[in-house]
JSON list of C-alpha atoms in Angstrom, two decimals:
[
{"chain": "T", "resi": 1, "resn": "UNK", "atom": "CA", "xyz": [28.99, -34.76, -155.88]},
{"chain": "T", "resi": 2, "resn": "UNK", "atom": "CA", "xyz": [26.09, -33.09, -153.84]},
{"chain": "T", "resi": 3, "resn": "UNK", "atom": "CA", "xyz": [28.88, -30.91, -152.67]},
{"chain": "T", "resi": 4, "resn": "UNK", "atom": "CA", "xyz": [29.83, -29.60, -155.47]},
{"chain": "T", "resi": 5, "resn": "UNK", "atom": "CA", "xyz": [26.19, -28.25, -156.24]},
{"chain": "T", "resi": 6, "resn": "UNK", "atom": "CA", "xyz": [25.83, -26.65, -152.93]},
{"chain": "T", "resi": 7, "resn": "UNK", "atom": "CA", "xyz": [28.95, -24.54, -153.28]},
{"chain": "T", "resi": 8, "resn": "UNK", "atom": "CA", "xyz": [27.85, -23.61, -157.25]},
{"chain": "T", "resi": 9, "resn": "UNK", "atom": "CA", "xyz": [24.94, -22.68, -155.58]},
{"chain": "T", "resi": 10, "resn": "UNK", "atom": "CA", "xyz": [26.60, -20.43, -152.72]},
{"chain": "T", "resi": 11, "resn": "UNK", "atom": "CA", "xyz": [28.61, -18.84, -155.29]},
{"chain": "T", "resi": 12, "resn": "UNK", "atom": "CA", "xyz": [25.87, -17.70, -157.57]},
{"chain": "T", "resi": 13, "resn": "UNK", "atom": "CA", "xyz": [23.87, -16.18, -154.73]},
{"chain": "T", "resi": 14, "resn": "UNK", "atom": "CA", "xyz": [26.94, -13.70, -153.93]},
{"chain": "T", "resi": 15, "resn": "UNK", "atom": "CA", "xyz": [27.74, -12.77, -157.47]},
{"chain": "T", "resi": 16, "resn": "UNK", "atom": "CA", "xyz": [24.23, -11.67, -157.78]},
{"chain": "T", "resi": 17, "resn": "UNK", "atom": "CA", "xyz": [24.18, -9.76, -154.86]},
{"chain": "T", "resi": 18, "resn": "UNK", "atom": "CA", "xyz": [25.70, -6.18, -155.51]},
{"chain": "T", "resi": 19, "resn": "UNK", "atom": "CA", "xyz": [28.23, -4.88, -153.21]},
{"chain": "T", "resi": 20, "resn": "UNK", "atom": "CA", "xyz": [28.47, -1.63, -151.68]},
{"chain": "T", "resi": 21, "resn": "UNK", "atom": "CA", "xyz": [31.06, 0.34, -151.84]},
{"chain": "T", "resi": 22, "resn": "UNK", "atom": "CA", "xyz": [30.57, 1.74, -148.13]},
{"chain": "T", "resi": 23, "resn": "UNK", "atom": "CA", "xyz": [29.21, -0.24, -145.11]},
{"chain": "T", "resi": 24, "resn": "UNK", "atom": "CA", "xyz": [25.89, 1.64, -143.63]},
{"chain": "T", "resi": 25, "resn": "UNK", "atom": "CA", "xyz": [27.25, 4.59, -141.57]},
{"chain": "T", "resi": 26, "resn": "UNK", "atom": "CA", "xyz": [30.57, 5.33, -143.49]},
{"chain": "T", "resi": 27, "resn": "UNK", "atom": "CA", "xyz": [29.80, 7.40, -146.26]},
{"chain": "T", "resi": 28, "resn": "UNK", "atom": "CA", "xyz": [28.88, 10.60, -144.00]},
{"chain": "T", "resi": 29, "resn": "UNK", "atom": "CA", "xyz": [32.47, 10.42, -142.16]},
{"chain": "T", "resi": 30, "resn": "UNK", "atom": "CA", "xyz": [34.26, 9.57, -144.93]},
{"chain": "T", "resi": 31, "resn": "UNK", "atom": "CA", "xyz": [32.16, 12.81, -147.10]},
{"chain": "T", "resi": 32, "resn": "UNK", "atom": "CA", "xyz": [33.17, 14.75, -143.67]},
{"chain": "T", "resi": 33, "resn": "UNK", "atom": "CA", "xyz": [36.92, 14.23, -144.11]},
{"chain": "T", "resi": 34, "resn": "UNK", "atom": "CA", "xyz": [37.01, 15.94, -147.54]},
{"chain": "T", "resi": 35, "resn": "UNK", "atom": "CA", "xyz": [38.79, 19.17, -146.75]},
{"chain": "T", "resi": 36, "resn": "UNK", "atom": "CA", "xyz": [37.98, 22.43, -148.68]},
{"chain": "T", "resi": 37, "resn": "UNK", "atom": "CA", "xyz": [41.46, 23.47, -149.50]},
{"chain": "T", "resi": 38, "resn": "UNK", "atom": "CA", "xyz": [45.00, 22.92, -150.51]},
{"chain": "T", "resi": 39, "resn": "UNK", "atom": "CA", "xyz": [43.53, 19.78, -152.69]},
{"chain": "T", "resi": 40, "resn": "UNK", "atom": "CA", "xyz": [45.44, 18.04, -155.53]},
{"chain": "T", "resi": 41, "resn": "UNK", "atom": "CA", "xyz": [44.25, 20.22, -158.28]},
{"chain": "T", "resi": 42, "resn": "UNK", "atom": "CA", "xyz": [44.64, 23.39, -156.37]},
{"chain": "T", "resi": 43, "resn": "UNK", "atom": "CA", "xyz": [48.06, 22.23, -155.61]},
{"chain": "T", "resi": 44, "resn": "UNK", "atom": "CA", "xyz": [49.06, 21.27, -159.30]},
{"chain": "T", "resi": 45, "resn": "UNK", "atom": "CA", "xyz": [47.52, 25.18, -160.60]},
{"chain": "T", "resi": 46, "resn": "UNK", "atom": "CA", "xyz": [49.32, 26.84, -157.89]},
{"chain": "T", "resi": 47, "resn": "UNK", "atom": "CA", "xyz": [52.45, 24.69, -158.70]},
{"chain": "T", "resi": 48, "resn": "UNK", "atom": "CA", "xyz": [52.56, 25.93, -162.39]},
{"chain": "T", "resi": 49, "resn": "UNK", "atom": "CA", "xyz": [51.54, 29.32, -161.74]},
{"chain": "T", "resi": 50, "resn": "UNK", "atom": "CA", "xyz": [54.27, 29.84, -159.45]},
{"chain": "T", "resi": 51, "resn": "UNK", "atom": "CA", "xyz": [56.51, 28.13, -161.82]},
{"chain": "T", "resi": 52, "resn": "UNK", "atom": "CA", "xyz": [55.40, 30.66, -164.47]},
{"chain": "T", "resi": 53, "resn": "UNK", "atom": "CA", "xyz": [56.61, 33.55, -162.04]},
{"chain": "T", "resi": 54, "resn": "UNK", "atom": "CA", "xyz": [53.29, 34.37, -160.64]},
{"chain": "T", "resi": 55, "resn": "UNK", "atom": "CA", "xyz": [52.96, 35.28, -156.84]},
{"chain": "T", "resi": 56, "resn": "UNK", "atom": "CA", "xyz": [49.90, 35.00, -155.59]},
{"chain": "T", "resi": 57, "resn": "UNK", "atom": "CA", "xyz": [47.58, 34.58, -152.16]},
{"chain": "T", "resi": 58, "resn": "UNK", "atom": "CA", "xyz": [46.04, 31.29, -151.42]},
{"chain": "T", "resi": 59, "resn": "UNK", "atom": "CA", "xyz": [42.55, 30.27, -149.68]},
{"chain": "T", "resi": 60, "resn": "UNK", "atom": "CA", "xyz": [42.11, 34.27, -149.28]},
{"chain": "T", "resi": 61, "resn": "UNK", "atom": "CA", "xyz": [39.63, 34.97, -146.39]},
{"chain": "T", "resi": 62, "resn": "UNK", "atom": "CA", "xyz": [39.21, 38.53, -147.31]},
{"chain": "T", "resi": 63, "resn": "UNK", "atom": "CA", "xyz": [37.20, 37.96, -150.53]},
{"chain": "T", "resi": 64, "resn": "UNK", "atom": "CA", "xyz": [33.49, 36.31, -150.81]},
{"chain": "T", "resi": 65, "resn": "UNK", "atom": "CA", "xyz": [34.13, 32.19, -151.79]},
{"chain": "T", "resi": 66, "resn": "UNK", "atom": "CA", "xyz": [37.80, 32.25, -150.29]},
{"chain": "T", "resi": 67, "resn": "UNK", "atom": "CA", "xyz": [39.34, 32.33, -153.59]},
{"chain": "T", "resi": 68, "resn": "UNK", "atom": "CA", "xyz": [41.88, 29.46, -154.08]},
{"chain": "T", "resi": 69, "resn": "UNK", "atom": "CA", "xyz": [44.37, 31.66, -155.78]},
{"chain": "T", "resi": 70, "resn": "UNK", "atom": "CA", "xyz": [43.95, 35.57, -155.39]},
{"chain": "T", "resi": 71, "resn": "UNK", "atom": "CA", "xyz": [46.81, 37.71, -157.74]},
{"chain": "T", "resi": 72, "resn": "UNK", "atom": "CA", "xyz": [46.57, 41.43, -156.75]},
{"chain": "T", "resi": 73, "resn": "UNK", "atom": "CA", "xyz": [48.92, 42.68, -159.31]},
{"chain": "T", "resi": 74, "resn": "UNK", "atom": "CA", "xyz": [46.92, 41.17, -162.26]},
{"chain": "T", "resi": 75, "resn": "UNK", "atom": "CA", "xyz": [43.37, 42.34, -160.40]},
{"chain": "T", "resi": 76, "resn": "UNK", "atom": "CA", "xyz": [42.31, 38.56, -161.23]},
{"chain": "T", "resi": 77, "resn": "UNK", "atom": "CA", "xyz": [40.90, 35.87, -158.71]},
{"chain": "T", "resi": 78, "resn": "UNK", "atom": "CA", "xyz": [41.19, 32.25, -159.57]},
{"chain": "T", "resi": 79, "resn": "UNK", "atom": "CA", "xyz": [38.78, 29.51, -158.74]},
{"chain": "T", "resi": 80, "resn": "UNK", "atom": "CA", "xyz": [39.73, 25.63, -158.99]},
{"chain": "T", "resi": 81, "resn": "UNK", "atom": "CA", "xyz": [36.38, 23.53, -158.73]},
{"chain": "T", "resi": 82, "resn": "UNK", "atom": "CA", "xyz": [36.20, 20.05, -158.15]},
{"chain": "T", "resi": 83, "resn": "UNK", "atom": "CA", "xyz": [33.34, 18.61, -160.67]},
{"chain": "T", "resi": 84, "resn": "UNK", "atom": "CA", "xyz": [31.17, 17.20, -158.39]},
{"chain": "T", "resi": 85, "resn": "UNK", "atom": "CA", "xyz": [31.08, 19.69, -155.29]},
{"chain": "T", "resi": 86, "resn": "UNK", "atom": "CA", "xyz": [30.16, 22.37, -157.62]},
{"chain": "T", "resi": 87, "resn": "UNK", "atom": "CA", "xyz": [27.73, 20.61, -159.71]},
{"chain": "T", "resi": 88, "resn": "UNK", "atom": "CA", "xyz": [29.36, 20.94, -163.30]},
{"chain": "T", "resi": 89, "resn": "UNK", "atom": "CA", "xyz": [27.07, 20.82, -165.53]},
{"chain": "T", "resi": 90, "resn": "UNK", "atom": "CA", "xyz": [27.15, 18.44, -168.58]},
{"chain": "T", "resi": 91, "resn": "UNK", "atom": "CA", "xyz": [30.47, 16.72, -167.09]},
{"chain": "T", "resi": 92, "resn": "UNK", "atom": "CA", "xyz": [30.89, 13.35, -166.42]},
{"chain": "T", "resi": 93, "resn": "UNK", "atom": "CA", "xyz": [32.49, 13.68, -163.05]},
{"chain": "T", "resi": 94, "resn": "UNK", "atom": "CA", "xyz": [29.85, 14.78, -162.18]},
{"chain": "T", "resi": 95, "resn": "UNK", "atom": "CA", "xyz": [27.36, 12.50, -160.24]},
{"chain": "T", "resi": 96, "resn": "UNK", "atom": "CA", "xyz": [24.61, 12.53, -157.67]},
{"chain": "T", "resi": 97, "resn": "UNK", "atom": "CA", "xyz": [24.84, 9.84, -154.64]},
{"chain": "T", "resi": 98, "resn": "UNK", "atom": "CA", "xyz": [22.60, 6.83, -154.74]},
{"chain": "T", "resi": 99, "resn": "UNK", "atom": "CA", "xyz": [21.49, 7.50, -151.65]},
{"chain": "T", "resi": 100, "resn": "UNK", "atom": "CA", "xyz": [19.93, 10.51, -150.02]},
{"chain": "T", "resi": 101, "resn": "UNK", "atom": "CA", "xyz": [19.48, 11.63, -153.29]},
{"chain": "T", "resi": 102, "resn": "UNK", "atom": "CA", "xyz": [16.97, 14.49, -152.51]},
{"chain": "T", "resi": 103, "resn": "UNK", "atom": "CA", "xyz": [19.50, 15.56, -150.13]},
{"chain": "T", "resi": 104, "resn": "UNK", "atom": "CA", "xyz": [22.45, 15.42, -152.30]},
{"chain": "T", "resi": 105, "resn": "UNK", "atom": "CA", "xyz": [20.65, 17.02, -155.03]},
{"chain": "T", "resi": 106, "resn": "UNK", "atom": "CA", "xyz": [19.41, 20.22, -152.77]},
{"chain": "T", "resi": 107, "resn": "UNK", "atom": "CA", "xyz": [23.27, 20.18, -151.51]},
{"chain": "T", "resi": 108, "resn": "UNK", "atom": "CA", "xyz": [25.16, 20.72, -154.86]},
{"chain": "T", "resi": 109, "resn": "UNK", "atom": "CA", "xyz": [22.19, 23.11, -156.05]},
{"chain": "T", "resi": 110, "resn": "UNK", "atom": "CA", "xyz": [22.84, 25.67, -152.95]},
{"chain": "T", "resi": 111, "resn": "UNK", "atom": "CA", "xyz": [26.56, 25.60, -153.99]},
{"chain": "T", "resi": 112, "resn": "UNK", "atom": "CA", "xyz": [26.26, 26.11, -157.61]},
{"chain": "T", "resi": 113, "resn": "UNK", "atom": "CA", "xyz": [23.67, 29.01, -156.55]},
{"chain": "T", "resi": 114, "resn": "UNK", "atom": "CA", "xyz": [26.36, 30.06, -153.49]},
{"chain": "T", "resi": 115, "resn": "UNK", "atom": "CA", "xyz": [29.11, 29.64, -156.31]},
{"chain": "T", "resi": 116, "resn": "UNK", "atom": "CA", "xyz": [27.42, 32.74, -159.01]},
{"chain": "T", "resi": 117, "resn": "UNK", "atom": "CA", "xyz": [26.63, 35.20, -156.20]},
{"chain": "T", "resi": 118, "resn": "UNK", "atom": "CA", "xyz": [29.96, 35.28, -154.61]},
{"chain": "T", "resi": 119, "resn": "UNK", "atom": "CA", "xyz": [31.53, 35.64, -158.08]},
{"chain": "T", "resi": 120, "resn": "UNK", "atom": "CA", "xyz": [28.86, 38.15, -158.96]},
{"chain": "T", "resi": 121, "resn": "UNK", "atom": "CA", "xyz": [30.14, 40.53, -156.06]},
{"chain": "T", "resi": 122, "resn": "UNK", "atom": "CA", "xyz": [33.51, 39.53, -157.04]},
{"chain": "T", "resi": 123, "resn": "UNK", "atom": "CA", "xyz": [32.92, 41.02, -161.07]},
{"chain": "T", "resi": 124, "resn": "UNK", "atom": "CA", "xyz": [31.27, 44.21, -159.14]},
{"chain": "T", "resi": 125, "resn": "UNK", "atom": "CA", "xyz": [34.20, 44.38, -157.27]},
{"chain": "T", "resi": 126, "resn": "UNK", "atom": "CA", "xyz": [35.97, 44.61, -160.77]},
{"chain": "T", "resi": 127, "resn": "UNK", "atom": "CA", "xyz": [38.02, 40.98, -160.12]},
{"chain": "T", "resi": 128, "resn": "UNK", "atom": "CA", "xyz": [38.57, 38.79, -163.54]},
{"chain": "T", "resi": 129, "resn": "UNK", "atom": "CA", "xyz": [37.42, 35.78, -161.89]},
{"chain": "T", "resi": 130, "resn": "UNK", "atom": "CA", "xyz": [38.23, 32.63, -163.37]},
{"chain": "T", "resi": 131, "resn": "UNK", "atom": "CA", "xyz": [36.74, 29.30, -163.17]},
{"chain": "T", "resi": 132, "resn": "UNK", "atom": "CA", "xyz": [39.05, 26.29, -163.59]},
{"chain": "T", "resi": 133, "resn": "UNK", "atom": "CA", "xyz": [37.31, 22.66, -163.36]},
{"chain": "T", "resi": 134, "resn": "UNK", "atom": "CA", "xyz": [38.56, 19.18, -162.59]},
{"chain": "T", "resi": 135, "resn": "UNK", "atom": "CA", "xyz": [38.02, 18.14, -165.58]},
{"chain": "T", "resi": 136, "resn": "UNK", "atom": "CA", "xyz": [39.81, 20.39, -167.51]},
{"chain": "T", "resi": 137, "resn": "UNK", "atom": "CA", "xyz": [43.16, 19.74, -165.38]},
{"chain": "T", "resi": 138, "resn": "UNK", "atom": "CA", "xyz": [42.90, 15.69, -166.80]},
{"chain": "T", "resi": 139, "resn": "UNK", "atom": "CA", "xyz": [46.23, 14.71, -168.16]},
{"chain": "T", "resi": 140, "resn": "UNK", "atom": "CA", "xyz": [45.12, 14.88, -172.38]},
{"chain": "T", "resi": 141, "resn": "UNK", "atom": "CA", "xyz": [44.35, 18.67, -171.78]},
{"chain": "T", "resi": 142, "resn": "UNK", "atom": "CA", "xyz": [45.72, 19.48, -168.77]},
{"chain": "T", "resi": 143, "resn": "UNK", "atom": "CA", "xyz": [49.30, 21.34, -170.41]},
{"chain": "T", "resi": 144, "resn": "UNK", "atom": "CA", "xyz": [46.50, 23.40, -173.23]},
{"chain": "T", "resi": 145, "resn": "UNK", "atom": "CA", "xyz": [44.05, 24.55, -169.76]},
{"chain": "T", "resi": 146, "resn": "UNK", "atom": "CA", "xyz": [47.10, 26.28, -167.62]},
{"chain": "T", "resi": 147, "resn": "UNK", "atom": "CA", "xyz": [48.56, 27.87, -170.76]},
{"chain": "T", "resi": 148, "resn": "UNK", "atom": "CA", "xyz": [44.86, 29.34, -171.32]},
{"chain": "T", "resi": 149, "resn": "UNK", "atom": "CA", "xyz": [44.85, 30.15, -167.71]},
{"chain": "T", "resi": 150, "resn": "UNK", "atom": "CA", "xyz": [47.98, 32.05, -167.38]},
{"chain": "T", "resi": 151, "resn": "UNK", "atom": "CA", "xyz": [47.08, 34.16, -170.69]},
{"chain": "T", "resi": 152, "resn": "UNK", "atom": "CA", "xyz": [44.03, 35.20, -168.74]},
{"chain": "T", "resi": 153, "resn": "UNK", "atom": "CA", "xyz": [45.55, 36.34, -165.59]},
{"chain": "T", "resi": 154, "resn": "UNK", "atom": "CA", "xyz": [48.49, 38.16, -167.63]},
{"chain": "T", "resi": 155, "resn": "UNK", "atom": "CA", "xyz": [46.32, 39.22, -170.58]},
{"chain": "T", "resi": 156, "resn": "UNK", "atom": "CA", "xyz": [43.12, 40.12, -168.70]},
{"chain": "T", "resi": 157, "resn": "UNK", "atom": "CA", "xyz": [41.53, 38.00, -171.48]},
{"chain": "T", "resi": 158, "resn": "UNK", "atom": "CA", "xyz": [37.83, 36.36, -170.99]},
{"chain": "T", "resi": 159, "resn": "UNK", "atom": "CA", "xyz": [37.14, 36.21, -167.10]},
{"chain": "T", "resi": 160, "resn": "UNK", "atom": "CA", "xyz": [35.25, 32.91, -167.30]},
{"chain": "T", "resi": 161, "resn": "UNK", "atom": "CA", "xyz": [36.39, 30.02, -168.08]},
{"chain": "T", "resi": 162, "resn": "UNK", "atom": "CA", "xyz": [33.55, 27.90, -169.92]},
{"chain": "T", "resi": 163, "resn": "UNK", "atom": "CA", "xyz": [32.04, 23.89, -169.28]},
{"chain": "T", "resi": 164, "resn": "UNK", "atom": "CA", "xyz": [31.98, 21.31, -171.17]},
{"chain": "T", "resi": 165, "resn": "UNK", "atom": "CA", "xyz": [28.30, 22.55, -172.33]},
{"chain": "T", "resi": 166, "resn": "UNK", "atom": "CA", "xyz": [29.71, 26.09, -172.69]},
{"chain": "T", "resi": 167, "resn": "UNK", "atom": "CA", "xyz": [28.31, 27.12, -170.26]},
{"chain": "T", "resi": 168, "resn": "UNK", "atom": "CA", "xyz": [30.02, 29.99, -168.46]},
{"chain": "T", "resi": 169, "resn": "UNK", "atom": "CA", "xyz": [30.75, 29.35, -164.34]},
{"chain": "T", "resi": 170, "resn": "UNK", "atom": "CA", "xyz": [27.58, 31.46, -163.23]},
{"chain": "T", "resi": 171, "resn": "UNK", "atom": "CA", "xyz": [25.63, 29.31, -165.55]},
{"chain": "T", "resi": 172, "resn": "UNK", "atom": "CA", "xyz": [25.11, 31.34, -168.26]},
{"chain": "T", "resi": 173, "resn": "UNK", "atom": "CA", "xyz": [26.02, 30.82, -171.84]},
{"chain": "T", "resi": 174, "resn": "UNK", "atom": "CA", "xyz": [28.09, 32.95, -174.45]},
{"chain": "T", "resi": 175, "resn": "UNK", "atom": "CA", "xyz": [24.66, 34.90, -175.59]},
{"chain": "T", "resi": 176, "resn": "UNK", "atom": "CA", "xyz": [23.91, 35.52, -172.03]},
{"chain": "T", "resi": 177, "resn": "UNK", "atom": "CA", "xyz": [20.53, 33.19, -171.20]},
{"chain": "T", "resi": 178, "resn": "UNK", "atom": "CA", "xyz": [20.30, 31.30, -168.40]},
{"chain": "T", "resi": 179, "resn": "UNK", "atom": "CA", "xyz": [20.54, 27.17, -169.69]}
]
């Protein structure tokens, strides 16, 4: 019967313990591996938009950000963000890494800041720049976000397309202040 205690005993001291989800060393290579293009939700806007009769550039190395989809003939540049790379703000994706958190926290601030200045040139340029983000292409509203999208490239509608927080993609909001 002494046994039996020992193992209750070896099993309680492992549930307690809480595992990590990467072994020390991992997490940088497997962060490395994450390409900056041609990912699943740039693939599934293209997809439609070329369904919809749209031609288009892709990954477009001529314009400041490398726009993900570029469409000449509507003058309008399109931008799918993933949530977390680009530091949505008020989104649940979003999330800062246990670790290194000073690091990761400096990181996604120099994009978001990297992210408004190259689609501050772009606006000078006169592009309608839009902003699609992860979160928006989720299945419940992902059929009412590329029906909003294509009436902005083909309408020249609003050139922003708004967070969560409404807050516009260079971090503004609809009156214009900084939030």
């Amino acid at each position: 019967m002494g046994g039996v205690a020992d193992n209750d005993a070896v099993v309680k001291e492992t549930k307690t313990k809480p595992a990590s989800r990467y072994e020390r060393g991992t997490r940088s290579y497997t962060m490395s591996r994450i390409r900056g293009k041609d990912t699943s939700i740039e693939t599934l806007v293209r997809s439609y938009l070329f369904r919809r009769g749209l031609r288009f550039r892709k990954n477009d190395r001529r314009y400041p950000g490398h726009p993900d989809v570029v469409l000449p003939k509507y003058h309008a540049i399109v931008f799918v963000n993933g949530c977390f790379w680009h530091a949505h703000e008020g989104c649940p994706k979003r999330s800062i890494p246990k670790s290194n958190v000073e690091f990761w926290t400096a990181k996604l601030a120099r994009n978001r800041e990297r992210d408004a200045r190259q689609q501050a040139t772009l606006r000078d340029d006169g592009w309608n720049v839009i902003v699609v983000w992860e979160c928006e292409l989720g299945r419940a509203v992902r059929e009412e976000r590329l029906e909003r999208l294509y009436g902005q490239i083909v309408g020249g509608g609003a050139d922003v397309g708004t967070d969560a927080a409404g807050m516009d993609a260079v971090g503004t909001d609809a009156a214009g202040s900084a939030g």
